[in-house]
Amino acid sequence: MTMTSQDADPMRVLTDLEDGRASVRLRAALAVGSAPDPRFVDKLVERSAIEPEFFVRDMLTWALTRQPVSLTLDRLVGEVRSDRPQARSQALHTLSKIGDRRAWPAITRAVLCDADDEVARSAWRTAVVLVPDGEEPALAAVLATQLGRGDRETQLSLSRALVALGEPVVEVLDAATAVPDPHVRAHALATRRLLRDPDAGFASAIEEAKRVVALGGSVPGGR
């Protein structure tokens, strides 16, 4: 994708971010990221909240990471409280890419337990990136409340987040393997297996865990 002098015109670029053609919007987002300008920040955040194409949203995120954190951080944190699920999800995703731990206070229990699966998944990934040293056990405890939630993709996202926390999740996973809900038990067992063996596939781990739960047994030994 070749840049031209026309791409550098701010007004043209801002207009192109709303063009009906995804290819034009992608080119505009690339132009914004290639020539960071404070005038672009609000439009990038606004467009991220409504952009329908994944690959364009990804370029918008990249463009935002190219802007000064002093201009983007507060704006993105504000979007985490938006009424629109996509706005929340994209803001969280972008915060994870920026990686500035000053955004950590925005990752509340309510955000981690968001009713929208895509938002929650973004929150889990972001939390693992931003969690301050020493806060991992508290984060693990909140994440464990989401075990058994959603479809296979959602459960895999949660398992990955828990495994990324390492040792602090052992206790909460052990506790979750004893709860009455079979979906929670199976998810906890599968996650515990991934913690022991990161190379194990989630699909096989969850199927094995479901069989164990159905037979009324448990996977011995924790880690």
mmCIF file of C-alpha atoms in Angstrom:
data_model
loop_
_atom_site.group_PDB
_atom_site.id
_atom_site.type_symbol
_atom_site.label_atom_id
_atom_site.label_comp_id
_atom_site.label_asym_id
_atom_site.label_seq_id
_atom_site.Cartn_x
_atom_site.Cartn_y
_atom_site.Cartn_z
ATOM 1 C CA MET A 1 0.000 0.000 0.000
ATOM 2 C CA THR A 2 1.749 3.166 -1.211
ATOM 3 C CA MET A 3 1.434 6.511 0.554
ATOM 4 C CA THR A 4 0.895 9.684 -1.479
ATOM 5 C CA SER A 5 1.004 13.379 -0.631
ATOM 6 C CA GLN A 6 -2.785 13.359 -0.652
ATOM 7 C CA ASP A 7 -2.767 10.818 2.192
ATOM 8 C CA ALA A 8 -1.085 13.376 4.441
ATOM 9 C CA ASP A 9 -3.925 15.927 4.178
ATOM 10 C CA PRO A 10 -5.688 15.788 7.574
ATOM 11 C CA MET A 11 -9.149 16.748 6.378
ATOM 12 C CA ARG A 12 -9.031 14.264 3.518
ATOM 13 C CA VAL A 13 -7.896 11.500 5.856
ATOM 14 C CA LEU A 14 -10.592 12.250 8.420
ATOM 15 C CA THR A 15 -13.219 12.115 5.695
ATOM 16 C CA ASP A 16 -11.818 8.871 4.315
ATOM 17 C CA LEU A 17 -12.141 7.216 7.720
ATOM 18 C CA GLU A 18 -15.912 7.365 7.171
ATOM 19 C CA ASP A 19 -15.887 6.294 3.520
ATOM 20 C CA GLY A 20 -18.281 3.516 2.564
ATOM 21 C CA ARG A 21 -15.425 1.443 1.135
ATOM 22 C CA ALA A 22 -13.414 -0.602 3.630
ATOM 23 C CA SER A 23 -10.278 -0.316 1.477
ATOM 24 C CA VAL A 24 -10.435 3.481 1.688
ATOM 25 C CA ARG A 25 -10.949 3.413 5.447
ATOM 26 C CA LEU A 26 -8.006 1.033 5.806
ATOM 27 C CA ARG A 27 -5.781 3.347 3.770
ATOM 28 C CA ALA A 28 -6.870 6.312 5.876
ATOM 29 C CA ALA A 29 -6.092 4.502 9.129
ATOM 30 C CA LEU A 30 -2.671 3.588 7.757
ATOM 31 C CA ALA A 31 -2.064 7.221 6.839
ATOM 32 C CA VAL A 32 -3.024 8.370 10.332
ATOM 33 C CA GLY A 33 -0.692 5.887 11.966
ATOM 34 C CA SER A 34 2.129 6.771 9.602
ATOM 35 C CA ALA A 35 1.881 10.479 10.423
ATOM 36 C CA PRO A 36 0.679 10.790 14.044
ATOM 37 C CA ASP A 37 -1.256 13.987 14.693
ATOM 38 C CA PRO A 38 -3.242 14.984 17.829
ATOM 39 C CA ARG A 39 -6.128 16.046 15.597
ATOM 40 C CA PHE A 40 -6.723 12.391 14.690
ATOM 41 C CA VAL A 41 -7.150 10.936 18.175
ATOM 42 C CA ASP A 42 -10.839 11.628 18.760
ATOM 43 C CA LYS A 43 -11.808 10.434 15.284
ATOM 44 C CA LEU A 44 -9.774 7.231 15.661
ATOM 45 C CA VAL A 45 -11.480 6.416 18.953
ATOM 46 C CA GLU A 46 -14.917 7.292 17.603
ATOM 47 C CA ARG A 47 -14.408 5.208 14.475
ATOM 48 C CA SER A 48 -13.125 2.237 16.465
ATOM 49 C CA ALA A 49 -16.457 2.126 18.283
ATOM 50 C CA ILE A 50 -18.461 1.622 15.088
ATOM 51 C CA GLU A 51 -16.088 0.223 12.427
ATOM 52 C CA PRO A 52 -17.632 -3.030 11.106
ATOM 53 C CA GLU A 53 -14.529 -4.557 9.474
ATOM 54 C CA PHE A 54 -12.060 -6.384 11.687
ATOM 55 C CA PHE A 55 -8.969 -5.579 9.613
ATOM 56 C CA VAL A 56 -9.844 -1.865 9.606
ATOM 57 C CA ARG A 57 -10.403 -1.912 13.375
ATOM 58 C CA ASP A 58 -6.992 -3.519 13.749
ATOM 59 C CA MET A 59 -5.398 -0.715 11.739
ATOM 60 C CA LEU A 60 -7.259 1.879 13.823
ATOM 61 C CA THR A 61 -5.815 0.283 16.947
ATOM 62 C CA TRP A 62 -2.332 0.437 15.445
ATOM 63 C CA ALA A 63 -2.844 4.085 14.539
ATOM 64 C CA LEU A 64 -3.874 4.866 18.113
ATOM 65 C CA THR A 65 -0.771 3.163 19.499
ATOM 66 C CA ARG A 66 1.277 5.540 17.343
ATOM 67 C CA GLN A 67 -0.223 8.607 19.009
ATOM 68 C CA PRO A 68 1.198 10.052 22.268
ATOM 69 C CA VAL A 69 -0.090 8.118 25.293
ATOM 70 C CA SER A 70 -0.763 11.433 26.986
ATOM 71 C CA LEU A 71 -3.486 12.032 24.394
ATOM 72 C CA THR A 72 -4.948 8.542 24.085
ATOM 73 C CA LEU A 73 -4.976 7.020 27.564
ATOM 74 C CA ASP A 74 -7.750 9.038 29.186
ATOM 75 C CA ARG A 75 -9.842 8.952 26.023
ATOM 76 C CA LEU A 76 -9.662 5.171 25.834
ATOM 77 C CA VAL A 77 -10.328 4.721 29.545
ATOM 78 C CA GLY A 78 -13.467 6.783 29.079
ATOM 79 C CA GLU A 79 -14.579 4.465 26.277
ATOM 80 C CA VAL A 80 -14.324 1.474 28.611
ATOM 81 C CA ARG A 81 -17.428 2.906 30.299
ATOM 82 C CA SER A 82 -19.330 3.365 27.019
ATOM 83 C CA ASP A 83 -22.842 1.997 26.532
ATOM 84 C CA ARG A 84 -21.713 0.429 23.236
ATOM 85 C CA PRO A 85 -20.118 -3.020 23.534
ATOM 86 C CA GLN A 86 -17.826 -2.516 20.543
ATOM 87 C CA ALA A 87 -16.575 0.757 21.974
ATOM 88 C CA ARG A 88 -15.718 -0.987 25.239
ATOM 89 C CA SER A 89 -14.116 -3.959 23.521
ATOM 90 C CA GLN A 90 -11.989 -1.912 21.144
ATOM 91 C CA ALA A 91 -10.862 0.480 23.856
ATOM 92 C CA LEU A 92 -9.766 -2.441 26.022
ATOM 93 C CA HIS A 93 -7.991 -4.071 23.095
ATOM 94 C CA THR A 94 -6.128 -0.852 22.318
ATOM 95 C CA LEU A 95 -5.174 -0.361 25.966
ATOM 96 C CA SER A 96 -3.673 -3.855 25.941
ATOM 97 C CA LYS A 97 -1.559 -2.899 22.930
ATOM 98 C CA ILE A 98 -0.425 0.355 24.534
ATOM 99 C CA GLY A 99 0.417 -1.532 27.724
ATOM 100 C CA ASP A 100 0.464 1.470 30.068
ATOM 101 C CA ARG A 101 -0.367 0.288 33.594
ATOM 102 C CA ARG A 102 -1.882 3.639 34.490
ATOM 103 C CA ALA A 103 -4.992 2.266 32.806
ATOM 104 C CA TRP A 104 -5.270 -0.560 35.356
ATOM 105 C CA PRO A 105 -7.920 1.160 37.555
ATOM 106 C CA ALA A 106 -10.308 0.998 34.581
ATOM 107 C CA ILE A 107 -10.175 -2.818 34.677
ATOM 108 C CA THR A 108 -12.822 -3.196 37.342
ATOM 109 C CA ARG A 109 -14.679 -6.312 38.411
ATOM 110 C CA ALA A 110 -17.676 -5.085 36.415
ATOM 111 C CA VAL A 111 -15.534 -4.820 33.294
ATOM 112 C CA LEU A 112 -14.055 -8.283 33.809
ATOM 113 C CA CYS A 113 -17.568 -9.681 34.221
ATOM 114 C CA ASP A 114 -19.147 -7.693 31.375
ATOM 115 C CA ALA A 115 -22.286 -9.368 30.039
ATOM 116 C CA ASP A 116 -21.002 -9.116 26.460
ATOM 117 C CA ASP A 117 -18.623 -11.999 25.748
ATOM 118 C CA GLU A 118 -16.429 -10.031 23.346
ATOM 119 C CA VAL A 119 -15.995 -7.222 25.864
ATOM 120 C CA ALA A 120 -15.217 -9.674 28.645
ATOM 121 C CA ARG A 121 -12.655 -11.474 26.492
ATOM 122 C CA SER A 122 -10.946 -8.173 25.684
ATOM 123 C CA ALA A 123 -10.981 -7.297 29.376
ATOM 124 C CA TRP A 124 -9.366 -10.599 30.350
ATOM 125 C CA ARG A 125 -6.568 -10.183 27.838
ATOM 126 C CA THR A 126 -6.006 -6.576 28.855
ATOM 127 C CA ALA A 127 -6.032 -7.358 32.567
ATOM 128 C CA VAL A 128 -3.227 -9.887 32.179
ATOM 129 C CA VAL A 129 -1.122 -7.269 30.392
ATOM 130 C CA LEU A 130 -1.790 -4.427 32.833
ATOM 131 C CA VAL A 131 -2.048 -6.172 36.224
ATOM 132 C CA PRO A 132 0.413 -4.613 38.693
ATOM 133 C CA ASP A 133 2.885 -6.786 40.526
ATOM 134 C CA GLY A 134 1.234 -8.349 43.550
ATOM 135 C CA GLU A 135 -2.309 -8.016 42.203
ATOM 136 C CA GLU A 136 -2.267 -11.319 40.323
ATOM 137 C CA PRO A 137 -4.031 -13.392 43.040
ATOM 138 C CA ALA A 138 -6.903 -10.901 43.262
ATOM 139 C CA LEU A 139 -7.238 -10.868 39.481
ATOM 140 C CA ALA A 140 -7.169 -14.667 39.371
ATOM 141 C CA ALA A 141 -9.992 -14.796 41.920
ATOM 142 C CA VAL A 142 -12.198 -12.542 39.788
ATOM 143 C CA LEU A 143 -11.386 -14.387 36.571
ATOM 144 C CA ALA A 144 -12.244 -17.691 38.233
ATOM 145 C CA THR A 145 -15.812 -16.468 38.727
ATOM 146 C CA GLN A 146 -16.170 -16.603 34.933
ATOM 147 C CA LEU A 147 -15.231 -20.276 34.571
ATOM 148 C CA GLY A 148 -17.809 -22.229 32.607
ATOM 149 C CA ARG A 149 -19.026 -19.143 30.801
ATOM 150 C CA GLY A 150 -19.865 -18.946 27.121
ATOM 151 C CA ASP A 151 -18.869 -20.947 24.053
ATOM 152 C CA ARG A 152 -15.603 -22.776 23.368
ATOM 153 C CA GLU A 153 -13.859 -19.636 22.086
ATOM 154 C CA THR A 154 -14.832 -17.641 25.168
ATOM 155 C CA GLN A 155 -13.690 -20.411 27.483
ATOM 156 C CA LEU A 156 -10.383 -20.685 25.650
ATOM 157 C CA SER A 157 -9.822 -16.936 26.072
ATOM 158 C CA LEU A 158 -10.415 -17.197 29.812
ATOM 159 C CA SER A 159 -8.163 -20.232 30.147
ATOM 160 C CA ARG A 160 -5.365 -18.429 28.321
ATOM 161 C CA ALA A 161 -5.701 -15.435 30.618
ATOM 162 C CA LEU A 162 -5.619 -17.626 33.721
ATOM 163 C CA VAL A 163 -2.645 -19.640 32.487
ATOM 164 C CA ALA A 164 -0.775 -16.404 31.726
ATOM 165 C CA LEU A 165 -1.031 -15.478 35.416
ATOM 166 C CA GLY A 166 0.861 -18.613 36.388
ATOM 167 C CA GLU A 167 1.195 -19.763 39.995
ATOM 168 C CA PRO A 168 -1.432 -17.398 41.492
ATOM 169 C CA VAL A 169 -4.224 -19.289 39.696
ATOM 170 C CA VAL A 170 -3.495 -22.716 41.203
ATOM 171 C CA GLU A 171 -5.533 -22.175 44.357
ATOM 172 C CA VAL A 172 -8.593 -20.762 42.596
ATOM 173 C CA LEU A 173 -8.557 -23.515 39.985
ATOM 174 C CA ASP A 174 -8.303 -26.190 42.662
ATOM 175 C CA ALA A 175 -11.287 -24.644 44.438
ATOM 176 C CA ALA A 176 -13.276 -24.461 41.201
ATOM 177 C CA THR A 177 -12.825 -28.178 40.524
ATOM 178 C CA ALA A 178 -14.992 -28.871 43.585
ATOM 179 C CA VAL A 179 -17.981 -26.628 42.854
ATOM 180 C CA PRO A 180 -21.382 -28.171 42.034
ATOM 181 C CA ASP A 181 -21.676 -26.717 38.513
ATOM 182 C CA PRO A 182 -20.304 -29.328 36.051
ATOM 183 C CA HIS A 183 -19.491 -26.677 33.413
ATOM 184 C CA VAL A 184 -17.339 -24.767 35.897
ATOM 185 C CA ARG A 185 -15.617 -27.950 37.082
ATOM 186 C CA ALA A 186 -14.829 -29.070 33.541
ATOM 187 C CA HIS A 187 -13.472 -25.659 32.565
ATOM 188 C CA ALA A 188 -11.345 -25.506 35.706
ATOM 189 C CA LEU A 189 -9.954 -28.993 35.091
ATOM 190 C CA ALA A 190 -9.136 -28.166 31.475
ATOM 191 C CA THR A 191 -7.420 -24.935 32.492
ATOM 192 C CA ARG A 192 -5.447 -26.734 35.170
ATOM 193 C CA ARG A 193 -4.246 -29.210 32.561
ATOM 194 C CA LEU A 194 -3.112 -26.335 30.318
ATOM 195 C CA LEU A 195 -1.290 -24.821 33.280
ATOM 196 C CA ARG A 196 0.595 -28.106 33.767
ATOM 197 C CA ASP A 197 1.128 -28.681 30.043
ATOM 198 C CA PRO A 198 0.990 -25.477 27.938
ATOM 199 C CA ASP A 199 1.384 -27.557 24.775
ATOM 200 C CA ALA A 200 -1.830 -29.471 25.403
ATOM 201 C CA GLY A 201 -4.642 -28.436 23.094
ATOM 202 C CA PHE A 202 -7.665 -26.804 24.700
ATOM 203 C CA ALA A 203 -10.122 -28.892 22.698
ATOM 204 C CA SER A 204 -8.703 -32.163 23.973
ATOM 205 C CA ALA A 205 -8.278 -30.773 27.494
ATOM 206 C CA ILE A 206 -11.905 -29.679 27.759
ATOM 207 C CA GLU A 207 -13.232 -32.937 26.303
ATOM 208 C CA GLU A 208 -11.160 -34.951 28.752
ATOM 209 C CA ALA A 209 -12.347 -32.735 31.595
ATOM 210 C CA LYS A 210 -15.987 -33.207 30.579
ATOM 211 C CA ARG A 211 -15.561 -36.976 30.622
ATOM 212 C CA VAL A 212 -13.981 -36.838 34.050
ATOM 213 C CA VAL A 213 -16.799 -34.682 35.404
ATOM 214 C CA ALA A 214 -19.453 -36.909 33.834
ATOM 215 C CA LEU A 215 -17.904 -39.909 35.585
ATOM 216 C CA GLY A 216 -17.840 -38.028 38.866
ATOM 217 C CA GLY A 217 -14.080 -38.053 39.160
ATOM 218 C CA SER A 218 -11.311 -35.475 39.268
ATOM 219 C CA VAL A 219 -7.918 -34.925 37.741
ATOM 220 C CA PRO A 220 -5.400 -35.594 40.492
ATOM 221 C CA GLY A 221 -2.397 -33.626 41.509
ATOM 222 C CA GLY A 222 -3.133 -29.984 40.652
ATOM 223 C CA ARG A 223 0.029 -28.779 38.962
#
